[in-house]
Amino acid sequence: MQQHTSRRNVIAAVAGAAAAIGVPASPATAASSSPSSSSASSAFSSSYASGRAARARATALARRMTVEQKVGQLFVVEVYGQTADAEHAKNRELYGVATPAEVVAKYRPGGVIYFDARRGPDNVREPHQIATLSNGLQRAALRAGARIPLLVSIDQEGGSVVYRMLEPATQLPGNMALAATRSTRDARDSADVIGTELKAVGINQNYAPCADVNINPANPVIGVRSFGSDTALCAELVSAAVRGYHEGGVASAAKHFPGHGDTDTDSHTGLPVITHTREELDRIDLPPFRAAIRRGVDTIMTAHIVVPALDPSKAPATMSRPIVTGMLREELGFDGVIATDALDMGGATGDFPPDVAPVRAFQAGCDQLVLAPKLDTAFAAVLGAVRSGKISEKRLNESVIRILEHKLHRDLFPFPYVDEDRAVRVVGSRRHLAKARSITERTVTLIRNESGALPLSAAPRKVLVTGWGTAPLGNLARAVDARRDQSATTLETGTAPDAAKIAAARAAARDHDVTVVLTNAAAAGADKGVAQGKLVEALRATGKPVVAVAVRNPYDIQRFPHVPAYLATYSYGAPSMTALARALYGDVNPSGRLPVAVPSLSDPDRPLYPFGHGLSY
């Protein structure tokens, strides 16, 4: 694939997309366009992509589409590879074609979603590559069928749990960390930075922010992805994040409707049941979604959860017409795009095979069908349902027009391309890194500090950095080592340290002046949590100073309530570890406050530390 969009492709793409929606585009006008110019996009947006004009244009475009083309617009698919023309065996396995461009040409989907190598698609290596992939896929979309540009999506929430783009992309600390600052400005700025960098590489839809209220400390799937356990704080920060994403230039998506915060089941592997009453839903779960709607959120993503108070049939929310259409559309008045959570998750696949799940979700009222397994089967099932009358063409048109209108609002017509060289300059810029550094330093929360254990003085000392995570331990140790007269040693013990690892850490601690131990979800998972708790207690028994740091959920001190000093970073990314080192030595005076209550392990109704708790030096 060529490195840049060629003049001929620009002319063809602009003319084709413009003609499809009834806008003249002369060769001279098209030829003056380039991936680095946003003037055509801006002019088009001001003329055609606002309010009624966008709806009228979307309706006109839908009239010219075949039923097959309309069905394609409903699907959001993953593609394997780093360029549009790269062959990959997984594309052949899933779709029967070799390259990402061929996947787009075959199904003419409404959107694609990028993943990193951890899942397999390996789409997001570095800015120039991502921008080139985005341009290549848009080129494929504008050559096929009705010539409709793609929504290019990603899950880039910030923090250390749900993210796809690594460095050089700017790493932000995540929602619960932001909630520790209590700053709407920080939440907005964080989303702005993420959105700006996504837009630069051709990603125009971010499946964020998470609007779930995490009132269950045992929640295995939300946790630090949430802004916390306080509904009002969550609503305020969700609204700020939506604004920030829009200012950054990408669509936002509040998830997971109607609220995934009170469960101890992971919907990736099972089907959670939310037992809240209707009054509890109104008081706890729904306000952040209402706030997002008021702020103009583009998309709301459904959850694979059962909510009997809203649908006695116990259908998952994604498949529930009373929840998706009755509540979200009609009661809450949301008129944007409704996306399913991934249809390949256990919460969707358990009772709904590939030919049933997409049809049921669409009948419930969803517009975007995300990651439907066995795409040939799923596509044929929806198309068959339309042709048989099981799904009316009127209902199909409603979703398609909504999706097309969304694309108009995102300025994707007539020119969806980005400047690949500019992407390199924007992503990880010094301004973004400086902003992320200052935000992250405000998130560090000091929860326990007995007898003035912190801050550490400037006296020469040997520091043992142990516990969970090779990369976080290394980043923290390097930050400590860089300080004058400080020498750091790392010893990784893992998520569930056995007796031998605990003994080795205890022996090493006796040889050092102070130990900093990182814990990850020690309060959750009986065996793993107990093991991490034993590690901290063994270190404390040496009589040497011990500082424990929760690098994910802040509840870990339940396992070791008597540790002398305890901090929460809510993230184990490199910026959070750098901020932690500065806080340990007093360069940063911790100012974060708990966005959740930390309950006692023996009595969950009694808080060890209440919501809002936080110490300073």
Coordinates of C-alpha atoms in Angstrom, one line a residue:
M1 CA 0.0 0.0 0.0
Q2 CA 1.3 3.5 -0.7
Q3 CA 2.4 5.5 2.2
H4 CA 0.0 8.4 1.4
T5 CA -3.4 8.8 -0.2
S6 CA -2.7 9.5 -3.9
R7 CA -4.2 12.3 -5.9
R8 CA -6.2 9.9 -8.0
N9 CA -7.7 8.1 -5.0
V10 CA -8.6 11.4 -3.4
I11 CA -10.5 12.6 -6.5
A12 CA -12.3 9.2 -6.8
A13 CA -13.1 9.0 -3.1
V14 CA -14.4 12.6 -2.8
A15 CA -16.4 12.4 -6.0
G16 CA -17.9 9.1 -5.1
A17 CA -18.9 9.9 -1.5
A18 CA -20.1 13.4 -2.5
A19 CA -22.2 12.0 -5.4
A20 CA -23.7 9.3 -3.1
I21 CA -25.2 12.0 -0.9
G22 CA -26.1 14.4 -3.7
V23 CA -23.2 16.9 -3.3
P24 CA -21.3 18.0 -6.5
A25 CA -17.5 17.5 -6.4
S26 CA -15.5 18.8 -9.3
P27 CA -12.1 17.3 -10.1
A28 CA -10.5 20.6 -9.4
T29 CA -12.1 20.8 -6.0
A30 CA -11.2 17.2 -5.2
A31 CA -7.7 17.6 -6.5
S32 CA -7.0 20.4 -4.1
S33 CA -7.8 18.1 -1.1
S34 CA -5.1 16.3 0.8
P35 CA -4.9 14.2 3.9
S36 CA -3.4 17.1 5.8
S37 CA -6.2 19.5 4.8
S38 CA -9.3 19.7 7.0
S39 CA -10.9 22.6 5.1
A40 CA -13.1 20.4 2.8
S41 CA -14.2 18.4 5.8
S42 CA -15.0 21.5 7.9
A43 CA -16.8 23.2 5.0
F44 CA -18.9 20.1 4.4
S45 CA -19.7 19.8 8.1
S46 CA -20.9 23.3 8.4
S47 CA -23.1 23.0 5.3
Y48 CA -24.5 19.5 5.6
A49 CA -23.7 17.8 8.9
S50 CA -25.8 19.8 11.3
G51 CA -29.3 18.9 12.7
R52 CA -32.0 18.4 10.1
A53 CA -29.7 18.7 7.2
A54 CA -27.7 15.7 8.4
R55 CA -30.9 13.7 8.9
A56 CA -32.1 14.6 5.4
R57 CA -28.8 13.7 3.8
A58 CA -28.6 10.4 5.7
T59 CA -32.2 9.6 4.6
A60 CA -31.4 10.4 1.0
L61 CA -28.3 8.2 1.1
A62 CA -30.2 5.3 2.7
R63 CA -32.8 5.4 -0.1
R64 CA -30.0 4.6 -2.7
M65 CA -28.6 1.6 -0.8
T66 CA -29.5 -2.0 -1.3
V67 CA -30.8 -4.1 1.6
E68 CA -27.4 -5.9 1.7
Q69 CA -25.6 -2.6 1.9
K70 CA -27.8 -1.5 4.7
V71 CA -27.3 -4.7 6.7
G72 CA -23.6 -4.2 6.3
Q73 CA -23.8 -0.8 8.0
L74 CA -25.0 -2.5 11.2
F75 CA -21.8 -4.6 11.8
V76 CA -18.6 -3.6 13.5
V77 CA -15.9 -6.1 12.7
E78 CA -12.3 -6.7 13.6
V79 CA -9.6 -7.2 11.0
Y80 CA -6.1 -8.8 11.4
G81 CA -3.0 -7.0 10.3
Q82 CA -1.2 -3.7 10.4
T83 CA -1.9 -2.5 6.9
A84 CA -5.0 -2.7 4.7
D85 CA -3.3 -4.9 2.2
A86 CA -1.4 -7.3 4.6
E87 CA -2.4 -10.9 4.3
H88 CA -3.2 -12.7 7.5
A89 CA -4.3 -16.3 8.2
K90 CA -6.8 -15.2 10.7
N91 CA -8.7 -13.1 8.1
R92 CA -8.9 -16.2 6.0
E93 CA -10.2 -18.3 8.9
L94 CA -12.8 -15.8 10.0
Y95 CA -13.9 -14.3 6.7
G96 CA -12.5 -16.3 3.8
V97 CA -10.5 -13.5 2.5
A98 CA -6.8 -12.6 3.2
T99 CA -6.5 -8.8 3.9
P100 CA -8.3 -6.2 6.0
A101 CA -9.2 -4.3 2.8
E102 CA -10.8 -7.5 1.4
V103 CA -12.9 -7.9 4.6
V104 CA -14.2 -4.4 4.1
A105 CA -14.9 -5.0 0.5
K106 CA -16.7 -8.3 1.2
Y107 CA -19.0 -7.2 4.0
R108 CA -19.1 -3.4 3.5
P109 CA -19.4 -3.0 7.3
G110 CA -20.4 0.2 9.0
G111 CA -17.3 0.0 11.2
V112 CA -14.2 -1.7 12.2
I113 CA -12.6 -1.9 15.7
Y114 CA -8.9 -2.0 16.4
F115 CA -7.2 -4.2 18.9
D116 CA -3.6 -4.7 19.9
A117 CA -1.6 -7.9 19.7
R118 CA -2.9 -9.2 23.1
R119 CA -6.2 -10.1 21.4
G120 CA -4.6 -11.0 18.1
P121 CA -5.5 -8.4 15.4
D122 CA -2.3 -6.4 16.1
N123 CA -3.6 -3.2 14.5
V124 CA -2.0 -0.5 16.7
R125 CA 1.8 -0.6 16.7
E126 CA 2.7 3.1 16.2
P127 CA 1.1 6.3 14.9
H128 CA 2.2 6.3 11.3
Q129 CA 1.2 2.7 10.9
I130 CA -2.2 3.2 12.5
A131 CA -3.0 6.2 10.3
T132 CA -1.9 4.3 7.2
L133 CA -4.1 1.4 8.2
S134 CA -7.1 3.8 8.7
N135 CA -6.6 5.5 5.4
G136 CA -6.3 2.1 3.6
L137 CA -9.5 0.8 5.2
Q138 CA -11.4 4.0 4.4
R139 CA -10.1 3.8 0.8
A140 CA -11.5 0.2 0.6
A141 CA -14.8 1.4 2.0
L142 CA -15.1 4.2 -0.5
R143 CA -14.4 1.9 -3.4
A144 CA -17.1 -0.6 -2.4
G145 CA -20.9 -0.7 -2.7
A146 CA -22.5 2.5 -1.6
R147 CA -19.1 4.2 -0.9
I148 CA -19.8 4.8 2.8
P149 CA -16.8 5.8 5.0
L150 CA -16.2 3.7 8.1
L151 CA -16.6 4.3 11.7
V152 CA -13.1 3.3 13.0
S153 CA -13.5 2.3 16.7
I154 CA -11.3 1.4 19.6
D155 CA -11.5 0.8 23.4
Q156 CA -9.1 3.4 24.7
E157 CA -10.5 4.2 28.2
G158 CA -7.2 5.3 29.8
G159 CA -5.7 3.5 32.7
S160 CA -4.2 0.0 32.9
V161 CA -7.2 -2.3 32.2
V162 CA -8.9 -1.4 29.0
Y163 CA -6.5 0.2 26.5
R164 CA -5.2 -0.6 23.1
M165 CA -2.6 2.0 22.1
L166 CA 0.6 2.0 24.1
E167 CA 3.6 4.4 24.0
P168 CA 4.3 6.6 22.1
A169 CA 0.5 7.3 22.7
T170 CA 0.1 9.4 25.8
Q171 CA -0.9 7.2 28.8
L172 CA -3.5 8.6 31.1
P173 CA -4.3 7.2 34.5
G174 CA -7.9 6.1 34.0
N175 CA -11.3 6.9 35.4
M176 CA -11.0 5.9 39.1
A177 CA -7.7 7.7 39.3
L178 CA -9.3 10.8 37.7
A179 CA -12.1 10.6 40.2
A180 CA -9.5 10.7 43.0
T181 CA -8.7 14.3 41.9
R182 CA -12.4 15.3 42.0
S183 CA -11.5 17.5 39.0
T184 CA -13.9 17.8 36.1
R185 CA -11.1 19.6 34.3
D186 CA -8.8 16.7 34.7
A187 CA -11.4 14.3 33.4
R188 CA -12.1 16.6 30.4
D189 CA -8.5 17.2 29.6
S190 CA -7.7 13.5 29.8
A191 CA -10.4 12.6 27.3
D192 CA -9.3 15.5 25.1
V193 CA -5.8 14.2 24.9
I194 CA -7.0 10.7 24.1
G195 CA -9.5 11.9 21.6
T196 CA -7.0 14.2 19.8
E197 CA -4.5 11.4 19.4
L198 CA -7.2 8.9 18.2
K199 CA -8.4 11.4 15.6
A200 CA -4.9 12.0 14.4
V201 CA -4.5 8.3 13.5
G202 CA -7.9 8.0 11.9
I203 CA -9.9 6.5 14.8
N204 CA -13.2 8.4 15.0
Q205 CA -15.2 6.5 17.6
N206 CA -13.9 5.7 21.1
Y207 CA -15.9 3.2 23.2
A208 CA -15.6 5.4 26.3
P209 CA -16.2 6.6 29.0
C210 CA -17.3 3.9 31.3
A211 CA -20.5 5.2 33.0
D212 CA -20.9 2.3 35.5
V213 CA -21.1 3.1 39.2
N214 CA -18.7 0.6 40.9
I215 CA -20.5 0.0 44.2
N216 CA -19.4 -3.7 44.5
P217 CA -15.7 -4.0 45.6
A218 CA -15.8 -7.6 44.3
N219 CA -16.6 -6.5 40.7
P220 CA -14.2 -8.4 38.5
V221 CA -14.8 -6.5 35.2
I222 CA -15.4 -2.8 36.1
G223 CA -13.4 -1.7 39.1
V224 CA -11.0 1.2 38.2
R225 CA -12.7 1.6 34.8
S226 CA -15.5 3.3 36.8
F227 CA -15.3 6.8 38.2
G228 CA -16.1 5.3 41.6
S229 CA -19.0 4.4 43.9
D230 CA -20.6 7.8 44.2
T231 CA -23.4 8.4 41.6
A232 CA -23.2 12.1 41.6
L233 CA -19.4 12.1 41.1
C234 CA -19.7 9.5 38.3
A235 CA -22.4 11.5 36.5
E236 CA -20.3 14.7 36.8
L237 CA -17.1 13.1 35.5
V238 CA -18.9 11.1 32.7
S239 CA -20.3 14.3 31.4
A240 CA -16.8 16.0 31.5
A241 CA -15.3 13.0 29.7
V242 CA -17.9 13.1 26.9
R243 CA -17.2 16.8 26.5
G244 CA -13.4 16.1 26.4
Y245 CA -13.7 13.4 23.7
H246 CA -15.8 15.7 21.6
E247 CA -13.3 18.5 22.0
G248 CA -10.6 16.0 20.9
G249 CA -12.6 15.3 17.8
V250 CA -13.9 11.7 18.3
A251 CA -17.3 10.2 19.1
S252 CA -17.9 9.1 22.6
A253 CA -19.8 6.1 23.9
A254 CA -21.1 5.7 27.5
K255 CA -21.1 2.1 28.7
H256 CA -22.4 -0.4 29.9
F257 CA -26.2 0.4 29.9
P258 CA -28.1 0.2 32.2
G259 CA -25.2 -0.2 34.6
H260 CA -22.6 -2.9 35.2
G261 CA -21.3 -1.6 38.6
D262 CA -22.9 -4.0 41.1
T263 CA -21.9 -7.5 40.0
D264 CA -19.3 -10.2 41.0
T265 CA -19.6 -11.9 37.6
D266 CA -17.5 -11.0 34.5
S267 CA -19.8 -10.7 31.5
H268 CA -16.9 -11.8 29.3
T269 CA -17.3 -15.3 30.7
G270 CA -20.8 -15.4 32.2
L271 CA -24.1 -13.6 32.5
P272 CA -24.3 -11.3 35.5
V273 CA -27.6 -10.6 37.3
I274 CA -28.2 -7.1 38.7
T275 CA -30.7 -7.3 41.5
H276 CA -31.3 -3.6 41.9
T277 CA -34.9 -2.4 42.2
R278 CA -36.2 0.2 39.9
E279 CA -35.8 2.8 42.6
E280 CA -32.1 1.7 43.1
L281 CA -31.5 1.9 39.3
D282 CA -32.9 5.4 39.2
R283 CA -30.8 6.4 42.2
I284 CA -27.5 4.6 41.5
D285 CA -27.1 3.4 38.0
L286 CA -29.0 5.6 35.6
P287 CA -27.8 9.1 36.5
P288 CA -24.4 8.9 34.7
F289 CA -26.2 7.8 31.5
R290 CA -28.7 10.6 31.9
A291 CA -25.8 13.0 32.3
A292 CA -24.1 11.6 29.2
I293 CA -27.2 12.1 27.2
R294 CA -27.6 15.6 28.3
R295 CA -24.0 16.3 27.3
G296 CA -24.7 14.9 23.8
V297 CA -23.0 11.5 23.9
D298 CA -22.9 10.0 20.5
T299 CA -23.3 6.3 21.4
I300 CA -24.5 4.2 24.3
M301 CA -23.2 0.7 24.6
T302 CA -25.4 -2.0 26.2
A303 CA -24.4 -4.5 28.8
H304 CA -24.7 -8.3 28.7
I305 CA -26.4 -8.3 32.1
V306 CA -29.8 -9.5 33.3
V307 CA -31.9 -6.8 35.2
P308 CA -35.1 -8.4 36.3
A309 CA -36.5 -5.1 37.6
L310 CA -36.5 -3.8 34.0
D311 CA -37.3 -7.0 32.1
P312 CA -38.9 -9.9 34.0
S313 CA -38.1 -12.2 31.1
K314 CA -34.5 -12.1 32.3
A315 CA -33.2 -11.5 28.8
P316 CA -29.7 -9.8 28.8
A317 CA -30.0 -6.1 28.4
T318 CA -28.5 -6.3 24.9
M319 CA -31.3 -8.6 23.8
S320 CA -34.1 -6.8 25.8
R321 CA -36.5 -4.6 24.0
P322 CA -38.0 -3.2 27.3
I323 CA -34.4 -2.1 28.3
V324 CA -33.0 -0.9 24.9
T325 CA -36.1 0.5 23.3
G326 CA -38.5 1.0 26.2
M327 CA -36.0 2.6 28.6
L328 CA -33.1 4.0 26.7
R329 CA -34.9 5.2 23.6
E330 CA -38.3 6.1 24.9
E331 CA -38.0 6.9 28.6
L332 CA -34.5 8.4 28.5
G333 CA -35.0 9.9 25.1
F334 CA -31.7 8.9 23.6
D335 CA -31.7 9.3 19.8
G336 CA -28.0 8.5 19.1
V337 CA -26.4 5.2 18.1
I338 CA -26.9 2.2 20.4
A339 CA -24.1 -0.3 20.2
T340 CA -24.0 -3.8 21.6
D341 CA -21.1 -4.8 23.8
A342 CA -19.1 -7.4 22.0
L343 CA -21.4 -10.2 20.8
D344 CA -18.6 -12.8 21.2
M345 CA -18.5 -12.4 25.0
G346 CA -19.8 -15.2 27.2
G347 CA -22.7 -13.1 28.4
A348 CA -24.0 -13.0 24.8
T349 CA -23.0 -16.4 23.4
G350 CA -24.1 -18.6 26.3
D351 CA -27.8 -18.7 25.3
F352 CA -27.7 -17.0 21.9
P353 CA -25.9 -18.8 19.0
P354 CA -24.4 -16.8 16.1
D355 CA -27.5 -16.8 14.0
V356 CA -29.7 -15.6 16.9
A357 CA -27.7 -13.0 18.9
P358 CA -27.5 -10.3 16.2
V359 CA -31.1 -10.6 15.3
R360 CA -32.3 -10.5 18.9
A361 CA -30.0 -7.5 19.6
F362 CA -31.3 -5.7 16.6
Q363 CA -34.9 -6.5 17.5
A364 CA -34.3 -5.1 21.0
G365 CA -33.3 -1.8 19.4
C366 CA -29.5 -1.9 19.0
D367 CA -28.0 -0.2 15.9
Q368 CA -24.4 -1.4 15.9
L369 CA -23.7 -5.1 16.2
V370 CA -20.2 -5.3 17.5
L371 CA -17.9 -8.3 17.0
A372 CA -20.7 -10.8 16.0
P373 CA -19.1 -14.3 15.9
K374 CA -19.2 -16.2 12.6
L375 CA -19.8 -13.1 10.6
D376 CA -21.1 -15.0 7.5
T377 CA -23.8 -16.6 9.7
A378 CA -24.6 -13.4 11.5
F379 CA -24.9 -11.4 8.4
A380 CA -27.1 -14.0 6.7
A381 CA -29.3 -14.2 9.8
V382 CA -30.0 -10.4 9.9
L383 CA -30.4 -10.2 6.1
G384 CA -32.8 -13.2 6.2
A385 CA -34.8 -11.7 9.0
V386 CA -35.3 -8.5 6.9
R387 CA -36.3 -10.4 3.8
S388 CA -38.7 -12.6 5.7
G389 CA -40.3 -9.6 7.4
K390 CA -39.2 -10.7 10.8
I391 CA -37.3 -7.3 10.8
S392 CA -39.2 -4.6 8.9
E393 CA -37.4 -2.5 6.4
K394 CA -38.6 0.5 8.3
R395 CA -36.8 -0.7 11.4
L396 CA -33.7 -1.4 9.4
N397 CA -33.8 2.1 7.9
E398 CA -34.1 3.7 11.3
S399 CA -30.8 2.2 12.4
V400 CA -29.0 2.8 9.1
I401 CA -30.1 6.5 8.9
R402 CA -28.9 6.9 12.5
I403 CA -25.5 5.4 11.7
L404 CA -25.1 7.5 8.5
E405 CA -26.2 10.7 10.4
H406 CA -23.6 9.9 13.0
K407 CA -20.9 9.6 10.3
L408 CA -22.0 13.0 8.9
H409 CA -21.7 14.6 12.3
R410 CA -18.2 13.1 12.6
D411 CA -17.2 14.9 9.3
L412 CA -16.4 11.6 7.5
F413 CA -18.1 12.7 4.3
P414 CA -16.6 13.3 1.8
F415 CA -13.0 13.0 3.1
P416 CA -12.3 10.5 5.9
Y417 CA -8.5 10.4 5.5
V418 CA -5.8 11.7 7.9
D419 CA -2.3 13.0 7.4
E420 CA 0.0 10.1 8.3
D421 CA 3.0 12.3 9.0
R422 CA 1.0 14.6 11.3
A423 CA -0.1 11.6 13.3
V424 CA 3.5 11.1 14.4
R425 CA 3.7 14.7 15.6
V426 CA 0.4 14.7 17.5
V427 CA 0.6 11.3 19.2
G428 CA 2.7 11.5 22.4
S429 CA 3.5 15.2 21.9
R430 CA 5.4 17.0 24.6
R431 CA 2.3 19.1 25.4
H432 CA 0.2 15.9 25.9
L433 CA 2.9 14.2 28.0
A434 CA 3.2 17.2 30.2
K435 CA -0.5 17.4 30.7
A436 CA -0.7 13.7 31.5
R437 CA 2.2 14.0 34.0
S438 CA 0.5 16.8 36.0
I439 CA -2.9 15.0 35.9
T440 CA -1.4 11.7 37.1
E441 CA 0.5 13.3 40.0
R442 CA -2.8 14.6 41.3
T443 CA -4.3 11.1 41.4
V444 CA -1.9 9.5 43.9
T445 CA -3.9 8.8 47.1
L446 CA -2.2 8.4 50.5
I447 CA -4.6 6.2 52.6
R448 CA -2.4 5.2 55.6
N449 CA 0.7 6.7 57.0
E450 CA 1.5 5.6 60.6
S451 CA 4.2 7.4 62.6
G452 CA 5.2 9.6 59.6
A453 CA 6.5 6.7 57.6
L454 CA 6.3 8.9 54.5
P455 CA 7.7 10.9 52.8
L456 CA 11.1 9.2 52.6
S457 CA 14.0 11.5 53.4
A458 CA 16.9 12.2 51.1
A459 CA 19.2 10.0 53.2
P460 CA 21.1 7.3 51.4
R461 CA 19.2 4.0 51.3
K462 CA 18.7 0.7 49.6
V463 CA 15.1 0.2 48.4
L464 CA 13.6 -3.2 47.6
V465 CA 10.8 -2.9 45.0
T466 CA 8.8 -6.1 45.1
G467 CA 5.4 -7.6 44.6
W468 CA 3.3 -7.7 41.4
G469 CA 4.3 -6.8 37.8
T470 CA 7.6 -6.9 36.1
A471 CA 7.1 -3.7 34.1
P472 CA 5.6 -1.6 37.0
L473 CA 8.3 -2.8 39.3
G474 CA 11.0 -1.9 36.8
N475 CA 9.5 1.6 36.1
L476 CA 9.3 2.4 39.8
A477 CA 12.8 1.1 40.5
R478 CA 14.2 3.2 37.7
A479 CA 12.5 6.3 39.1
V480 CA 13.9 5.6 42.5
D481 CA 17.4 4.8 41.1
A482 CA 17.5 8.1 39.3
R483 CA 17.4 9.9 42.7
R484 CA 20.7 10.9 44.4
D485 CA 21.9 8.3 47.0
Q486 CA 19.0 5.9 46.3
S487 CA 19.6 2.4 45.1
A488 CA 16.7 0.2 44.0
T489 CA 16.5 -3.6 43.6
T490 CA 13.5 -5.4 42.0
L491 CA 12.1 -8.8 43.0
E492 CA 8.9 -9.8 41.2
T493 CA 6.6 -12.2 43.1
G494 CA 3.5 -12.3 40.9
T495 CA -0.2 -12.3 41.5
A496 CA -0.2 -15.3 43.8
P497 CA 3.3 -15.7 45.4
D498 CA 4.0 -19.1 46.9
A499 CA 5.9 -19.8 50.1
A500 CA 9.3 -19.8 48.3
K501 CA 8.7 -16.4 46.7
I502 CA 7.5 -15.0 50.0
A503 CA 10.6 -16.3 51.8
A504 CA 12.8 -14.8 49.1
A505 CA 11.2 -11.4 49.4
R506 CA 11.4 -11.5 53.2
A507 CA 15.1 -12.3 53.0
A508 CA 15.7 -9.5 50.5
A509 CA 13.8 -7.0 52.7
R510 CA 16.1 -7.7 55.6
D511 CA 19.0 -6.7 53.3
H512 CA 17.4 -3.3 52.4
D513 CA 16.5 -0.2 54.3
V514 CA 12.9 0.1 53.0
T515 CA 10.6 -2.1 51.0
V516 CA 7.9 -0.9 48.5
V517 CA 5.5 -3.7 47.6
L518 CA 3.0 -3.4 44.7
T519 CA -0.3 -5.3 45.0
N520 CA -2.8 -5.9 42.3
A521 CA -6.4 -6.8 43.2
A522 CA -5.3 -8.4 46.4
A523 CA -8.7 -7.9 47.9
A524 CA -10.3 -10.0 45.2
G525 CA -9.9 -13.7 44.4
A526 CA -9.6 -15.7 47.5
D527 CA -6.4 -17.6 46.8
K528 CA -4.5 -14.9 45.0
G529 CA -5.6 -12.2 47.4
V530 CA -4.6 -14.3 50.4
A531 CA -1.2 -14.9 48.9
Q532 CA -0.5 -11.2 48.3
G533 CA -1.7 -10.5 51.9
K534 CA 0.7 -13.0 53.3
L535 CA 3.5 -11.4 51.3
V536 CA 2.9 -8.0 52.8
E537 CA 2.5 -9.4 56.3
A538 CA 5.8 -11.3 55.9
L539 CA 7.6 -8.2 54.8
R540 CA 6.1 -6.2 57.7
A541 CA 7.3 -9.0 60.2
T542 CA 10.9 -8.2 59.2
G543 CA 10.7 -5.0 61.3
K544 CA 12.0 -2.9 58.3
P545 CA 9.9 -0.1 56.9
V546 CA 7.3 -1.3 54.4
V547 CA 5.2 0.8 52.0
A548 CA 2.3 -1.0 50.2
V549 CA 0.9 0.4 47.0
A550 CA -2.3 -0.8 45.3
V551 CA -1.7 -0.4 41.6
R552 CA -5.3 -1.3 40.5
N553 CA -8.3 -1.4 42.9
P554 CA -7.7 0.5 46.1
Y555 CA -9.4 -2.2 48.3
D556 CA -6.2 -4.2 48.8
I557 CA -5.5 -2.9 52.3
Q558 CA -8.3 -5.2 53.5
R559 CA -5.7 -8.0 53.4
F560 CA -3.1 -6.1 55.4
P561 CA -4.8 -3.4 57.5
H562 CA -1.8 -2.8 59.7
V563 CA 0.8 -2.0 57.1
P564 CA 2.6 1.3 58.1
A565 CA 2.0 3.1 54.8
Y566 CA -0.4 2.5 52.0
L567 CA -1.1 4.4 48.8
A568 CA -3.3 3.8 45.8
T569 CA -2.4 4.7 42.2
Y570 CA -5.4 3.0 40.5
S571 CA -3.0 2.4 37.5
Y572 CA 0.3 0.6 36.9
G573 CA 1.3 2.5 33.8
A574 CA 4.7 4.1 33.7
P575 CA 3.4 7.6 34.4
S576 CA 1.7 6.4 37.5
M577 CA 4.9 4.7 38.7
T578 CA 6.9 7.9 38.1
A579 CA 4.2 9.9 40.0
L580 CA 4.4 7.3 42.8
A581 CA 8.1 7.7 43.2
R582 CA 7.8 11.4 43.5
A583 CA 5.1 11.0 46.1
L584 CA 7.2 8.6 48.1
Y585 CA 9.9 11.2 48.5
G586 CA 7.6 14.2 49.0
D587 CA 8.3 15.9 45.6
V588 CA 4.5 15.5 45.2
N589 CA 2.3 16.0 48.2
P590 CA -0.5 13.3 47.7
S591 CA -3.8 15.0 47.2
G592 CA -6.0 12.2 45.9
R593 CA -9.1 11.2 47.8
L594 CA -10.8 7.8 47.7
P595 CA -13.5 7.6 45.0
V596 CA -14.9 4.5 46.8
A597 CA -15.2 3.3 50.3
V598 CA -12.8 0.5 51.4
P599 CA -14.8 -1.9 53.5
S600 CA -13.5 -4.2 56.2
L601 CA -12.7 -7.7 55.0
S602 CA -14.5 -9.3 58.0
D603 CA -17.5 -6.9 57.9
P604 CA -18.3 -5.5 54.5
D605 CA -20.8 -3.1 56.0
R606 CA -18.1 -1.4 58.0
P607 CA -15.7 0.9 56.2
L608 CA -12.0 0.7 56.9
Y609 CA -11.7 4.0 55.1
P610 CA -14.7 6.0 53.9
F611 CA -15.4 7.5 50.5
G612 CA -13.4 10.8 50.3
H613 CA -10.6 9.7 52.7
G614 CA -7.1 10.9 51.8
L615 CA -4.0 12.1 53.7
S616 CA -1.3 14.6 52.8
Y617 CA 2.1 15.4 54.2

